[in-house]
Amino acid sequence: MDPGVEQATIAPVVVRELTTENNGPRRRIELLAGYSALAEQVSQRSVATADVLFETALGLVYRGEVFHIQGFVWSGWGEWPICTGWRR
């Protein structure tokens, strides 16, 4: 890991592998994270919201692979956020 980069562990999460097109990224994942797990990281990092946490993140690490964060939305289903990432 590069100097100055901090890892934030968010758990538990539900991970779903998404299908990809032939001309798109090799792998795509979608994460469903619990509110309490994100609230803990928001508090520890002294950022205003979970949105800011993901906007300032360099990426996601899942099973040792780094994924670019494509988007972050609130699902509306119990106010659980969904984060979509992809890897080329």
GROMACS .gro file of C-alpha atoms in nm:
model
   88
    1MET     CA    1   0.000   0.000   0.000
    2ASP     CA    2   0.124   0.350  -0.080
    3PRO     CA    3   0.223   0.586   0.202
    4GLY     CA    4  -0.066   0.803   0.313
    5VAL     CA    5  -0.329   0.555   0.198
    6GLU     CA    6  -0.555   0.410   0.466
    7GLN     CA    7  -0.769   0.101   0.433
    8ALA     CA    8  -1.122   0.113   0.571
    9THR     CA    9  -1.275  -0.227   0.637
   10ILE     CA   10  -1.649  -0.229   0.586
   11ALA     CA   11  -1.822  -0.542   0.709
   12PRO     CA   12  -2.053  -0.714   0.679
   13VAL     CA   13  -2.136  -0.668   0.312
   14VAL     CA   14  -2.323  -0.872   0.054
   15VAL     CA   15  -2.129  -0.904  -0.273
   16ARG     CA   16  -2.294  -0.980  -0.604
   17GLU     CA   17  -2.095  -1.051  -0.919
   18LEU     CA   18  -2.252  -0.878  -1.220
   19THR     CA   19  -2.245  -0.986  -1.581
   20THR     CA   20  -2.026  -0.786  -1.817
   21GLU     CA   21  -2.036  -0.715  -2.188
   22ASN     CA   22  -1.754  -0.830  -2.416
   23ASN     CA   23  -1.628  -0.473  -2.466
   24GLY     CA   24  -1.667  -0.369  -2.102
   25PRO     CA   25  -1.477  -0.436  -1.782
   26ARG     CA   26  -1.364  -0.791  -1.712
   27ARG     CA   27  -1.533  -0.809  -1.373
   28ARG     CA   28  -1.806  -0.610  -1.203
   29ILE     CA   29  -1.930  -0.641  -0.849
   30GLU     CA   30  -2.203  -0.480  -0.647
   31LEU     CA   31  -2.175  -0.440  -0.270
   32LEU     CA   32  -2.463  -0.402  -0.030
   33ALA     CA   33  -2.329  -0.259   0.296
   34GLY     CA   34  -2.508  -0.219   0.626
   35TYR     CA   35  -2.573   0.124   0.768
   36SER     CA   36  -2.394   0.053   1.097
   37ALA     CA   37  -2.078  -0.068   0.922
   38LEU     CA   38  -2.062   0.251   0.714
   39ALA     CA   39  -2.151   0.473   1.009
   40GLU     CA   40  -1.854   0.332   1.198
   41GLN     CA   41  -1.612   0.417   0.914
   42VAL     CA   42  -1.765   0.762   0.864
   43SER     CA   43  -1.710   0.833   1.233
   44GLN     CA   44  -1.354   0.693   1.242
   45ARG     CA   45  -1.251   0.888   0.930
   46SER     CA   46  -1.420   1.212   1.044
   47VAL     CA   47  -1.602   1.259   0.714
   48ALA     CA   48  -1.950   1.408   0.685
   49THR     CA   49  -2.133   1.118   0.517
   50ALA     CA   50  -2.091   0.776   0.360
   51ASP     CA   51  -2.115   0.951   0.022
   52VAL     CA   52  -1.798   1.146   0.105
   53LEU     CA   53  -1.628   0.826   0.222
   54PHE     CA   54  -1.682   0.663  -0.119
   55GLU     CA   55  -1.616   0.981  -0.320
   56THR     CA   56  -1.271   1.010  -0.160
   57ALA     CA   57  -1.187   0.639  -0.185
   58LEU     CA   58  -0.927   0.523  -0.437
   59GLY     CA   59  -1.117   0.199  -0.494
   60LEU     CA   60  -1.247  -0.121  -0.339
   61VAL     CA   61  -1.045  -0.430  -0.255
   62TYR     CA   62  -1.238  -0.755  -0.288
   63ARG     CA   63  -1.064  -1.092  -0.270
   64GLY     CA   64  -0.728  -0.925  -0.326
   65GLU     CA   65  -0.835  -0.737  -0.640
   66VAL     CA   66  -0.876  -0.359  -0.661
   67PHE     CA   67  -1.198  -0.234  -0.818
   68HIS     CA   68  -1.269   0.117  -0.944
   69ILE     CA   69  -1.580   0.264  -0.778
   70GLN     CA   70  -1.834   0.321  -1.052
   71GLY     CA   71  -2.116   0.450  -0.838
   72PHE     CA   72  -2.277   0.476  -0.499
   73VAL     CA   73  -2.651   0.493  -0.439
   74TRP     CA   74  -2.889   0.450  -0.150
   75SER     CA   75  -3.107   0.153  -0.231
   76GLY     CA   76  -3.420   0.279  -0.061
   77TRP     CA   77  -3.451  -0.074   0.076
   78GLY     CA   78  -3.404  -0.005   0.444
   79GLU     CA   79  -3.163   0.278   0.350
   80TRP     CA   80  -2.884   0.036   0.263
   81PRO     CA   81  -2.623   0.178   0.027
   82ILE     CA   82  -2.525  -0.007  -0.290
   83CYS     CA   83  -2.177   0.047  -0.433
   84THR     CA   84  -2.089  -0.078  -0.780
   85GLY     CA   85  -1.729  -0.139  -0.881
   86TRP     CA   86  -1.550  -0.269  -1.185
   87ARG     CA   87  -1.208  -0.403  -1.276
   88ARG     CA   88  -1.045  -0.388  -1.618
   0.00000   0.00000   0.00000
